[in-house]
CSV table of C-alpha atoms and ligand atoms in Angstrom, one decimal:
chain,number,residue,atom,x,y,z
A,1,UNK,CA,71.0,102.9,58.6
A,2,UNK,CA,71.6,101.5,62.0
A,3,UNK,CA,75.1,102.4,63.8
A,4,UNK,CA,75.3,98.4,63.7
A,5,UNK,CA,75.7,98.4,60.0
A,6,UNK,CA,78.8,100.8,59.7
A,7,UNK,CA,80.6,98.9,62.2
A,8,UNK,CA,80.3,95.9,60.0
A,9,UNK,CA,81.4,98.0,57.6
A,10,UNK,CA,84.6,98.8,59.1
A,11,UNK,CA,85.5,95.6,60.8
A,12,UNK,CA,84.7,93.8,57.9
A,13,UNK,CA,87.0,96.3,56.2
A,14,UNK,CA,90.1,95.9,59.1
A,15,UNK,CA,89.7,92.0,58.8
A,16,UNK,CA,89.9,92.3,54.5
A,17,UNK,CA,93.9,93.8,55.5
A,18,UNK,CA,94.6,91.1,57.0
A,19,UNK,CA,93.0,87.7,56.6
A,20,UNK,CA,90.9,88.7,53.5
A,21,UNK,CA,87.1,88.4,53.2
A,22,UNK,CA,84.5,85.2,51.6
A,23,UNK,CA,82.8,86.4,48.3
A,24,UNK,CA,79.9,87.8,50.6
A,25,UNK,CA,81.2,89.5,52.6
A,26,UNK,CA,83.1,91.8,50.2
A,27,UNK,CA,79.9,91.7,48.2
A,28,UNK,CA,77.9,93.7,51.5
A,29,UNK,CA,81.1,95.5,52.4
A,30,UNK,CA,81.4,96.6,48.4
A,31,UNK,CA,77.3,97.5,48.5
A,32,UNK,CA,77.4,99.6,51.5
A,33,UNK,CA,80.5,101.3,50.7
A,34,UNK,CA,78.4,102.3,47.6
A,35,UNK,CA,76.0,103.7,49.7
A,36,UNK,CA,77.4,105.3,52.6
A,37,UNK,CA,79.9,108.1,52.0
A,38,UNK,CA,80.9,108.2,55.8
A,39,UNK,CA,82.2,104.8,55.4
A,40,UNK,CA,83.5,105.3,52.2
A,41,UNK,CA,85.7,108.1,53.3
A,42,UNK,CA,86.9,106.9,56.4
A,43,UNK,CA,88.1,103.8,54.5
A,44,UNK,CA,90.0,105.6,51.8
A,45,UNK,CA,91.5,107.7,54.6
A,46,UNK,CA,92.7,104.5,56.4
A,47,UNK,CA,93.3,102.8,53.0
A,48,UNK,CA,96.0,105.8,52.6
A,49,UNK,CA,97.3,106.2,56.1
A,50,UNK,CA,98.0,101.8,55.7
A,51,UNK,CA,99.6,102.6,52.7
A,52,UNK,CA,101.7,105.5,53.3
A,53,UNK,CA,102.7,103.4,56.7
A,54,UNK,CA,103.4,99.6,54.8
A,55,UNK,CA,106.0,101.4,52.7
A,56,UNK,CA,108.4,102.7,54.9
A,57,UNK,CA,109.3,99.6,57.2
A,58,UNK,CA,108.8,96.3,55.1
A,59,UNK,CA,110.6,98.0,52.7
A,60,UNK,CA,113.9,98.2,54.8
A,61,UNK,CA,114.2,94.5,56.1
A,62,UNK,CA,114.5,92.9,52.6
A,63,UNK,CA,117.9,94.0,52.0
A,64,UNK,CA,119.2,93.9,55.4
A,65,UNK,CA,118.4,90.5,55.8
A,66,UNK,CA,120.8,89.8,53.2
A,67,UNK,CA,123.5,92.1,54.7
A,68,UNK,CA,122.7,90.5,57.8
A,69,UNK,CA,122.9,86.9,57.1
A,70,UNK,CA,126.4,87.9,55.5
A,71,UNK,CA,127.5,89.4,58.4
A,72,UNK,CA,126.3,86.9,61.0
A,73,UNK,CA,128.4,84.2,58.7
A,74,UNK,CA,131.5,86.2,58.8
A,75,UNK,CA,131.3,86.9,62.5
A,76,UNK,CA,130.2,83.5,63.2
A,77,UNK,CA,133.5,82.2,61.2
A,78,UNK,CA,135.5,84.5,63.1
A,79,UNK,CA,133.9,83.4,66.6
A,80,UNK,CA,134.4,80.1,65.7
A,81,UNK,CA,138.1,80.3,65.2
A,82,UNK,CA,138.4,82.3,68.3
A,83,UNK,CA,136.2,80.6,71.0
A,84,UNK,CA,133.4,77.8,71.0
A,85,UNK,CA,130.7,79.4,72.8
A,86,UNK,CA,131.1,82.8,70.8
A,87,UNK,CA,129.7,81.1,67.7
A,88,UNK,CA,126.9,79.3,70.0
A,89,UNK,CA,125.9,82.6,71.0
A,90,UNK,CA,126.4,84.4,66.9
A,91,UNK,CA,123.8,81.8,65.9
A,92,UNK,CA,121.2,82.6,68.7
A,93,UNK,CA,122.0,86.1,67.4
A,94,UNK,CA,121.6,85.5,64.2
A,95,UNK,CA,118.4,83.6,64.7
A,96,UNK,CA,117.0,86.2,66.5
A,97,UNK,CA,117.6,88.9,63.9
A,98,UNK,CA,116.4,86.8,61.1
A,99,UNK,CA,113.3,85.9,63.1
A,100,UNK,CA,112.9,89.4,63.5
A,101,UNK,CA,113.4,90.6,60.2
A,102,UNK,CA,111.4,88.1,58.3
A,103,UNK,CA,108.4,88.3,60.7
A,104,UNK,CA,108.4,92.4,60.3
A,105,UNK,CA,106.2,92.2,57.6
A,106,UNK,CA,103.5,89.9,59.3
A,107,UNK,CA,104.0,91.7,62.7
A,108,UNK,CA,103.2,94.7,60.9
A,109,UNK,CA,100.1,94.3,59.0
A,110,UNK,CA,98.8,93.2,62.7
A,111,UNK,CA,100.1,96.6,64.0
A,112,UNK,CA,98.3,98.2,61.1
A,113,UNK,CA,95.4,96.2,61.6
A,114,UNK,CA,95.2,96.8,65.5
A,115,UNK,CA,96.0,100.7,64.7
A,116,UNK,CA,92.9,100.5,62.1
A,117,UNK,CA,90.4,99.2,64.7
A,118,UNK,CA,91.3,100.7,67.6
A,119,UNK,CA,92.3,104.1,66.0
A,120,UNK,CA,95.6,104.8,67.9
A,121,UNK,CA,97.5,107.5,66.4
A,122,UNK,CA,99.9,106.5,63.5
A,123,UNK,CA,103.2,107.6,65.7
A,124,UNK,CA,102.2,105.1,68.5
A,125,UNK,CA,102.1,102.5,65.8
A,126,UNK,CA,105.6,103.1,64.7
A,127,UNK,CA,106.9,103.6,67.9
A,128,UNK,CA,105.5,100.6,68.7
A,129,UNK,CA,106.6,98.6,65.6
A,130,UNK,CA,109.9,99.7,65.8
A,131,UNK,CA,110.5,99.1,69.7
A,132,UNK,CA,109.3,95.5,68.8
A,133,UNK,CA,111.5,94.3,66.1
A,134,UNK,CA,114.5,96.1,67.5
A,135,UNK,CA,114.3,95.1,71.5
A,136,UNK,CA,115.1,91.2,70.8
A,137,UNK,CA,118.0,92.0,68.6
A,138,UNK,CA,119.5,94.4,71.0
A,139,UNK,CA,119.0,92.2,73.9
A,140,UNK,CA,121.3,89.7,71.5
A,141,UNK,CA,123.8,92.1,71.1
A,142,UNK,CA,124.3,92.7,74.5
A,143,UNK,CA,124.6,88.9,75.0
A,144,UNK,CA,127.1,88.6,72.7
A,145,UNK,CA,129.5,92.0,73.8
A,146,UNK,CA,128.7,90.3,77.8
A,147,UNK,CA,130.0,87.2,76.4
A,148,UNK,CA,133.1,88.7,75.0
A,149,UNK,CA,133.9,90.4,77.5
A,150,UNK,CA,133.4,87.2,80.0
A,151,UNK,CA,135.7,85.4,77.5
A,152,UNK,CA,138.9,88.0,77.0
A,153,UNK,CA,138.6,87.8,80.7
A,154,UNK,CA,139.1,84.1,80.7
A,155,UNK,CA,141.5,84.3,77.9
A,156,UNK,CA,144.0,86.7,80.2
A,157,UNK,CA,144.0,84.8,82.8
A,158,UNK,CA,144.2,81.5,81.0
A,159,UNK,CA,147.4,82.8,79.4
A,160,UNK,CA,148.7,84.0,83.4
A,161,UNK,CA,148.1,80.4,84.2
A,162,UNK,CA,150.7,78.8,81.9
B,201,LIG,ZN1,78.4,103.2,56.6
């Protein structure tokens, strides 16, 4: 067989994680699985690494993004008693957690599927998985404390004023 035909093999295997494959495709990718043990082995191999990787992460953000949709509420009811542009700037935090959370699991069968064809090591995947769904959201926090702090600024000296 021709080297041509086992890269088929595999990219037709990396796009059926992701975006699935037409009936034949998956027919050919079935036959020559069939045939080739090389292929076959070094897709179960990846078949187990993308499993043993999808269950850790995507099965976090599903009950924290309950937690953290009551928590953004609460804090944004408390902002909004307290100062106007607090709650502005809870919503854009909110929005960016949510975002992040309920894109994790897309975001991450591209990781995956980027990992699979370009065979980076599975640590460098989670590395970069995690840096990517947590930057945003700690970028927001800091917003938010920098805000705060801007504003019991403001509030002292308002209070000085009168
Ligand atoms: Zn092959």
């Amino acid at each position: 067989m021709s080297e041509n035909v086992h890269q088929r093999a595999q990219q037709l295997f990396a796009q059926s994680m992701v975006e699935g494959l037409s009936a034949g495709d998956q027919a050919w990718l079935d036959d020559h699985l069939r045939d080739c043990g090389a292929c076959a082995s070094e897709i179960a191999t990846t078949n187990s690494l993308l499993r043993a990787l999808r269950n850790v992460p995507v099965a976090v953000p599903r009950d924290l993004a309950v937690r953290t949709q009551m928590r953004v509420k609460l804090r944004a009811q408390e902002a909004a008693r307290t100062s106007g542009s607090g709650a502005l700037l809870w919503v854009m935090t909110a929005a960016s957690w949510l975002l992040g959370i309920l894109s994790a699991p897309f975001v991450w069968r591209i990781f995956t599927w980027v990992g699979g064809t370009l065979n980076l090591p599975k640590p460098l995947l989670q590395v970069g998985f995690v840096l990517w769904w947590t930057v945003p959201a700690l970028i927001a926090v800091a917003a938010v404390l920098y805000q705060r702090g801007l504003s019991s600024t403001a509030g002292v000296s308002n209070t000085k004023a009168r």
